[in-house]
Amino acid sequence: MMRPLIGITCSRVVGGTWSQNSPGRFMDYAFDEYSSVVHHCGGAPILIPTAQNHESLQSICERLNGVILTGGPDIDPHFYGEEPLSGLGEIDEAIDLTELAVVKIALKKDLPILGICRGLQVLNVSEGGTLYQDIPSQVKESINHLQKKDKSVNAHYVRIDENTGLHLIFKRKKIQVNSRHHQAIKDLASSLIVTAWAQDGLIEAVENPSRTFVIGVQWHPEGTWKKDAFSKKLFHSLIRASKSAAKQKS
Ligand code: MN
């Protein structure tokens, strides 16, 4: 059987050496960990550039069997009806527009989606939810969610609700995860349910029970999959769901 095609959304940087003579030109990128783990689990990774053309994105999604929404900069708070606070980080409207469009198309097609860190936040905002723009300045007595160590190391525990798809995958009520975020879900979108929390009560995972496989995690399983069995299980589940989606299509 052909490997399922997994679309991976990109972030952007102002181009490096190549753009010295043409400042302000952007380069799309995604860390290679995303592609590596998709390949390892039996999928074929393909990057979705920050193209803002809805028709193109629709044609791309038509050919995909699954989607990974990757980590990246903050979402422009205007997309959830707020003015920017002083703790807001970098934003990039082009990425927001691309990913929000991808989610809309993917949900309509019931494509499996795994939202990672910013990806979980995109899932929430796309369906009408809101975010804490900056945890340290907005959430009293929050634990440290912006670990200084590399994302290959786990940092804090999350408690997992037993009646969820996430629990079916992990078969554990508590696991340790890494944490490289300064934003989090504030108001949950009505289409989502919470599946895991940090000790301070912040939302660490969500899913959309009306779809076959729509899971968002606030941590970075692509950073730990080589050592951490639970991280690898999450990607295996995405690929399994994407294979089923591919079968149904053919
Ligand atoms: Mn965290």
CSV table of N, CA and C in Angstrom, one decimal, residues 26-134:
chain,number,residue,atom,x,y,z
A,26,PHE,N,10.8,36.2,2.4
A,26,PHE,CA,10.7,35.1,3.4
A,26,PHE,C,11.0,33.7,2.8
A,27,MET,N,11.4,32.8,3.7
A,27,MET,CA,11.6,31.4,3.4
A,27,MET,C,10.7,30.6,4.3
A,28,ASP,N,10.0,29.6,3.6
A,28,ASP,CA,9.1,28.7,4.4
A,28,ASP,C,10.0,27.6,5.0
A,29,TYR,N,9.7,27.2,6.2
A,29,TYR,CA,10.5,26.1,6.8
A,29,TYR,C,9.7,25.3,7.8
A,30,ALA,N,10.0,24.0,8.0
A,30,ALA,CA,9.5,23.2,9.1
A,30,ALA,C,10.7,22.4,9.6
A,31,PHE,N,10.9,22.3,10.9
A,31,PHE,CA,12.0,21.5,11.4
A,31,PHE,C,11.9,20.1,10.9
A,32,ASP,N,13.1,19.5,10.6
A,32,ASP,CA,13.0,18.2,9.9
A,32,ASP,C,12.5,17.0,10.9
A,33,GLU,N,12.4,17.3,12.2
A,33,GLU,CA,11.9,16.3,13.1
A,33,GLU,C,10.5,15.9,12.7
A,34,TYR,N,9.7,16.8,12.2
A,34,TYR,CA,8.3,16.5,11.8
A,34,TYR,C,8.3,15.5,10.6
A,35,SER,N,9.2,15.7,9.6
A,35,SER,CA,9.3,14.8,8.5
A,35,SER,C,9.9,13.5,8.9
A,36,SER,N,10.9,13.5,9.7
A,36,SER,CA,11.6,12.3,10.2
A,36,SER,C,10.6,11.3,10.9
A,37,VAL,N,9.8,11.9,11.8
A,37,VAL,CA,8.9,11.0,12.5
A,37,VAL,C,7.7,10.5,11.7
A,38,VAL,N,7.3,11.3,10.7
A,38,VAL,CA,6.2,10.8,9.8
A,38,VAL,C,6.8,9.7,8.9
A,39,HIS,N,8.0,9.9,8.4
A,39,HIS,CA,8.6,8.8,7.6
A,39,HIS,C,8.8,7.6,8.5
A,40,HIS,N,9.3,7.7,9.7
A,40,HIS,CA,9.6,6.6,10.6
A,40,HIS,C,8.3,5.8,10.8
A,41,CYS,N,7.2,6.5,11.0
A,41,CYS,CA,5.9,5.8,11.3
A,41,CYS,C,5.1,5.3,10.1
A,42,GLY,N,5.7,5.5,8.9
A,42,GLY,CA,5.1,4.9,7.7
A,42,GLY,C,4.3,5.9,6.8
A,43,GLY,N,4.5,7.1,7.1
A,43,GLY,CA,3.8,8.1,6.3
A,43,GLY,C,4.8,8.8,5.3
A,44,ALA,N,4.3,9.5,4.3
A,44,ALA,CA,5.1,10.3,3.4
A,44,ALA,C,4.9,11.8,3.7
A,45,PRO,N,5.9,12.4,4.3
A,45,PRO,CA,5.7,13.9,4.6
A,45,PRO,C,5.8,14.8,3.4
A,46,ILE,N,5.0,15.8,3.4
A,46,ILE,CA,5.1,16.8,2.4
A,46,ILE,C,4.8,18.2,3.0
A,47,LEU,N,5.6,19.2,2.7
A,47,LEU,CA,5.4,20.5,3.3
A,47,LEU,C,4.3,21.3,2.6
A,48,ILE,N,3.5,22.0,3.4
A,48,ILE,CA,2.5,23.0,2.8
A,48,ILE,C,3.1,24.4,3.0
A,49,PRO,N,3.5,25.0,1.9
A,49,PRO,CA,4.0,26.3,2.0
A,49,PRO,C,3.0,27.4,2.4
A,50,THR,N,3.6,28.5,2.9
A,50,THR,CA,2.7,29.6,3.4
A,50,THR,C,2.1,30.3,2.2
A,51,ALA,N,1.3,29.5,1.4
A,51,ALA,CA,0.7,30.1,0.2
A,51,ALA,C,-0.7,30.5,0.7
A,52,GLN,N,-1.1,31.7,0.3
A,52,GLN,CA,-2.4,32.2,0.9
A,52,GLN,C,-3.6,32.0,-0.1
A,53,ASN,N,-3.3,31.2,-1.1
A,53,ASN,CA,-4.4,31.1,-2.1
A,53,ASN,C,-5.3,29.9,-1.7
A,54,HIS,N,-6.5,30.2,-1.4
A,54,HIS,CA,-7.5,29.2,-0.9
A,54,HIS,C,-7.6,28.0,-1.9
A,55,GLU,N,-7.7,28.4,-3.2
A,55,GLU,CA,-7.8,27.3,-4.2
A,55,GLU,C,-6.7,26.4,-4.2
A,56,SER,N,-5.4,26.9,-4.1
A,56,SER,CA,-4.3,26.1,-4.0
A,56,SER,C,-4.3,25.1,-2.8
A,57,LEU,N,-4.7,25.7,-1.7
A,57,LEU,CA,-4.7,25.0,-0.4
A,57,LEU,C,-5.8,23.9,-0.6
A,58,GLN,N,-6.9,24.2,-1.2
A,58,GLN,CA,-7.9,23.2,-1.4
A,58,GLN,C,-7.4,22.0,-2.3
A,59,SER,N,-6.7,22.3,-3.3
A,59,SER,CA,-6.1,21.3,-4.2
A,59,SER,C,-5.1,20.5,-3.5
A,60,ILE,N,-4.3,21.1,-2.6
A,60,ILE,CA,-3.3,20.4,-1.8
A,60,ILE,C,-4.0,19.4,-0.9
A,61,CYS,N,-5.0,19.9,-0.2
A,61,CYS,CA,-5.7,19.1,0.8
A,61,CYS,C,-6.4,18.0,0.2
A,62,GLU,N,-6.9,18.2,-1.0
A,62,GLU,CA,-7.6,17.1,-1.8
A,62,GLU,C,-6.7,15.9,-1.9
A,63,ARG,N,-5.4,16.1,-2.0
A,63,ARG,CA,-4.4,15.0,-2.2
A,63,ARG,C,-3.9,14.4,-0.9
A,64,LEU,N,-4.1,15.2,0.2
A,64,LEU,CA,-3.5,14.7,1.5
A,64,LEU,C,-4.4,13.7,2.2
A,65,ASN,N,-3.7,12.8,3.0
A,65,ASN,CA,-4.5,11.9,3.8
A,65,ASN,C,-4.4,12.2,5.3
A,66,GLY,N,-3.6,13.3,5.7
A,66,GLY,CA,-3.5,13.7,7.0
A,66,GLY,C,-2.7,15.0,7.1
A,67,VAL,N,-2.9,15.7,8.2
A,67,VAL,CA,-2.3,17.0,8.4
A,67,VAL,C,-1.6,17.2,9.7
A,68,ILE,N,-0.4,17.8,9.7
A,68,ILE,CA,0.2,18.2,11.0
A,68,ILE,C,0.3,19.7,11.0
A,69,LEU,N,-0.3,20.3,12.0
A,69,LEU,CA,-0.1,21.7,12.2
A,69,LEU,C,1.1,21.9,13.2
A,70,THR,N,2.1,22.6,12.8
A,70,THR,CA,3.4,22.6,13.5
A,70,THR,C,3.4,23.7,14.5
A,71,GLY,N,4.5,23.7,15.3
A,71,GLY,CA,4.7,24.8,16.2
A,71,GLY,C,5.2,26.1,15.4
A,72,GLY,N,5.1,27.2,16.1
A,72,GLY,CA,5.5,28.4,15.3
A,72,GLY,C,5.3,29.7,16.2
A,73,PRO,N,5.2,30.8,15.5
A,73,PRO,CA,5.0,32.1,16.3
A,73,PRO,C,3.6,32.2,16.9
A,74,ASP,N,3.3,33.3,17.6
A,74,ASP,CA,2.0,33.5,18.2
A,74,ASP,C,0.9,33.8,17.1
A,75,ILE,N,-0.3,33.5,17.4
A,75,ILE,CA,-1.4,33.8,16.4
A,75,ILE,C,-1.8,35.2,16.7
A,76,ASP,N,-2.1,36.0,15.6
A,76,ASP,CA,-2.5,37.4,15.8
A,76,ASP,C,-3.8,37.4,16.6
A,77,PRO,N,-3.8,38.1,17.8
A,77,PRO,CA,-5.0,38.0,18.6
A,77,PRO,C,-6.3,38.6,18.0
A,78,HIS,N,-6.1,39.3,16.9
A,78,HIS,CA,-7.3,39.8,16.2
A,78,HIS,C,-8.2,38.7,15.7
A,79,PHE,N,-7.5,37.5,15.5
A,79,PHE,CA,-8.3,36.4,15.0
A,79,PHE,C,-9.2,35.8,16.1
A,80,TYR,N,-9.0,36.2,17.3
A,80,TYR,CA,-9.9,35.8,18.4
A,80,TYR,C,-10.5,37.0,19.1
A,81,GLY,N,-10.5,38.1,18.4
A,81,GLY,CA,-11.2,39.3,18.9
A,81,GLY,C,-10.5,40.0,20.1
A,82,GLU,N,-9.2,39.9,20.2
A,82,GLU,CA,-8.5,40.7,21.2
A,82,GLU,C,-7.5,41.6,20.7
A,83,GLU,N,-7.2,42.7,21.4
A,83,GLU,CA,-6.1,43.6,21.1
A,83,GLU,C,-4.8,43.0,21.6
A,84,PRO,N,-3.7,43.3,20.9
A,84,PRO,CA,-2.4,42.7,21.4
A,84,PRO,C,-2.0,43.2,22.8
A,85,LEU,N,-1.6,42.3,23.7
A,85,LEU,CA,-1.1,42.7,25.0
A,85,LEU,C,0.4,42.8,25.0
A,86,SER,N,1.0,43.3,26.0
A,86,SER,CA,2.4,43.6,26.0
A,86,SER,C,3.2,42.3,25.9
A,87,GLY,N,2.6,41.2,26.4
A,87,GLY,CA,3.3,39.9,26.5
A,87,GLY,C,3.3,39.1,25.2
A,88,LEU,N,2.6,39.6,24.2
A,88,LEU,CA,2.4,38.9,22.9
A,88,LEU,C,3.8,38.8,22.3
A,89,GLY,N,4.1,37.6,21.7
A,89,GLY,CA,5.3,37.4,20.9
A,89,GLY,C,5.2,37.8,19.5
A,90,GLU,N,6.1,37.3,18.7
A,90,GLU,CA,6.1,37.5,17.2
A,90,GLU,C,4.8,36.9,16.6
A,91,ILE,N,4.3,37.7,15.6
A,91,ILE,CA,3.1,37.2,14.9
A,91,ILE,C,3.4,37.3,13.4
A,92,ASP,N,2.7,36.4,12.6
A,92,ASP,CA,2.9,36.4,11.1
A,92,ASP,C,1.6,36.1,10.5
A,93,GLU,N,0.9,37.1,10.0
A,93,GLU,CA,-0.5,36.9,9.5
A,93,GLU,C,-0.5,35.9,8.4
A,94,ALA,N,0.5,35.8,7.6
A,94,ALA,CA,0.5,34.9,6.4
A,94,ALA,C,0.4,33.4,6.9
A,95,ILE,N,1.1,33.1,8.0
A,95,ILE,CA,1.0,31.7,8.5
A,95,ILE,C,-0.4,31.5,9.1
A,96,ASP,N,-0.9,32.5,9.8
A,96,ASP,CA,-2.3,32.4,10.4
A,96,ASP,C,-3.3,32.1,9.3
A,97,LEU,N,-3.3,32.9,8.3
A,97,LEU,CA,-4.3,32.7,7.2
A,97,LEU,C,-4.2,31.4,6.5
A,98,THR,N,-2.9,30.9,6.3
A,98,THR,CA,-2.7,29.6,5.7
A,98,THR,C,-3.2,28.5,6.6
A,99,GLU,N,-2.8,28.5,7.8
A,99,GLU,CA,-3.2,27.4,8.7
A,99,GLU,C,-4.7,27.4,9.0
A,100,LEU,N,-5.3,28.6,9.2
A,100,LEU,CA,-6.7,28.6,9.5
A,100,LEU,C,-7.5,28.1,8.3
A,101,ALA,N,-7.0,28.4,7.1
A,101,ALA,CA,-7.7,27.8,5.9
A,101,ALA,C,-7.5,26.3,5.8
A,102,VAL,N,-6.3,25.9,6.1
A,102,VAL,CA,-6.0,24.4,6.0
A,102,VAL,C,-7.0,23.7,7.0
A,103,VAL,N,-7.1,24.2,8.2
A,103,VAL,CA,-8.0,23.6,9.2
A,103,VAL,C,-9.4,23.5,8.7
A,104,LYS,N,-9.9,24.6,8.2
A,104,LYS,CA,-11.3,24.7,7.7
A,104,LYS,C,-11.5,23.6,6.6
A,105,ILE,N,-10.6,23.5,5.7
A,105,ILE,CA,-10.7,22.5,4.6
A,105,ILE,C,-10.6,21.1,5.2
A,106,ALA,N,-9.6,20.9,6.0
A,106,ALA,CA,-9.4,19.5,6.6
A,106,ALA,C,-10.5,19.0,7.4
A,107,LEU,N,-11.1,19.9,8.2
A,107,LEU,CA,-12.3,19.5,9.1
A,107,LEU,C,-13.4,19.1,8.2
A,108,LYS,N,-13.6,19.9,7.1
A,108,LYS,CA,-14.7,19.6,6.2
A,108,LYS,C,-14.6,18.2,5.6
A,109,LYS,N,-13.3,17.9,5.2
A,109,LYS,CA,-13.1,16.6,4.6
A,109,LYS,C,-12.9,15.5,5.6
A,110,ASP,N,-12.9,15.8,6.9
A,110,ASP,CA,-12.7,14.9,8.0
A,110,ASP,C,-11.3,14.2,7.8
A,111,LEU,N,-10.3,15.0,7.4
A,111,LEU,CA,-8.9,14.6,7.3
A,111,LEU,C,-8.4,14.5,8.8
A,112,PRO,N,-7.6,13.4,9.1
A,112,PRO,CA,-6.9,13.4,10.4
A,112,PRO,C,-6.0,14.6,10.6
A,113,ILE,N,-6.1,15.2,11.7
A,113,ILE,CA,-5.3,16.4,12.0
A,113,ILE,C,-4.6,16.2,13.4
A,114,LEU,N,-3.3,16.4,13.4
A,114,LEU,CA,-2.5,16.5,14.7
A,114,LEU,C,-2.0,17.9,14.8
A,115,GLY,N,-2.5,18.6,15.8
A,115,GLY,CA,-2.1,20.0,16.0
A,115,GLY,C,-1.0,20.0,17.2
A,116,ILE,N,0.1,20.5,16.9
A,116,ILE,CA,1.2,20.5,17.8
A,116,ILE,C,1.5,21.9,18.3
A,117,CYS,N,1.5,22.2,19.6
A,117,CYS,CA,1.8,23.4,20.3
A,117,CYS,C,0.9,24.6,19.7
A,118,ARG,N,1.5,25.4,18.8
A,118,ARG,CA,0.7,26.4,18.1
A,118,ARG,C,-0.4,25.8,17.4
A,119,GLY,N,-0.2,24.5,16.9
A,119,GLY,CA,-1.2,23.8,16.1
A,119,GLY,C,-2.5,23.6,16.9
A,120,LEU,N,-2.3,23.2,18.2
A,120,LEU,CA,-3.5,23.1,19.1
A,120,LEU,C,-4.2,24.4,19.2
A,121,GLN,N,-3.4,25.5,19.3
A,121,GLN,CA,-4.0,26.8,19.4
A,121,GLN,C,-4.7,27.2,18.2
A,122,VAL,N,-4.2,26.9,17.0
A,122,VAL,CA,-4.9,27.2,15.7
A,122,VAL,C,-6.2,26.4,15.7
A,123,LEU,N,-6.2,25.1,16.1
A,123,LEU,CA,-7.4,24.4,16.1
A,123,LEU,C,-8.5,25.1,17.0
A,124,ASN,N,-8.1,25.6,18.1
A,124,ASN,CA,-9.0,26.3,19.0
A,124,ASN,C,-9.5,27.6,18.4
A,125,VAL,N,-8.6,28.4,17.9
A,125,VAL,CA,-9.0,29.7,17.4
A,125,VAL,C,-9.8,29.6,16.1
A,126,SER,N,-9.5,28.6,15.3
A,126,SER,CA,-10.3,28.4,14.1
A,126,SER,C,-11.7,28.1,14.3
A,127,GLU,N,-12.0,27.6,15.5
A,127,GLU,CA,-13.4,27.2,15.8
A,127,GLU,C,-14.0,28.1,16.8
A,128,GLY,N,-13.4,29.3,17.0
A,128,GLY,CA,-14.0,30.3,17.9
A,128,GLY,C,-13.5,30.4,19.3
A,129,GLY,N,-12.4,29.7,19.6
A,129,GLY,CA,-11.8,29.8,21.0
A,129,GLY,C,-10.9,30.9,21.1
A,130,THR,N,-10.4,31.2,22.3
A,130,THR,CA,-9.5,32.3,22.6
A,130,THR,C,-8.2,31.7,23.3
A,131,LEU,N,-7.2,32.6,23.4
A,131,LEU,CA,-5.9,32.2,24.0
A,131,LEU,C,-5.5,33.2,25.1
A,132,TYR,N,-4.7,32.6,26.0
A,132,TYR,CA,-3.9,33.5,26.9
A,132,TYR,C,-2.7,34.0,26.0
A,133,GLN,N,-2.6,35.3,25.8
A,133,GLN,CA,-1.5,35.8,24.9
A,133,GLN,C,-0.1,35.5,25.6
A,134,ASP,N,-0.1,35.5,26.9
A,134,ASP,CA,1.2,35.3,27.6
A,134,ASP,C,0.9,34.7,29.0
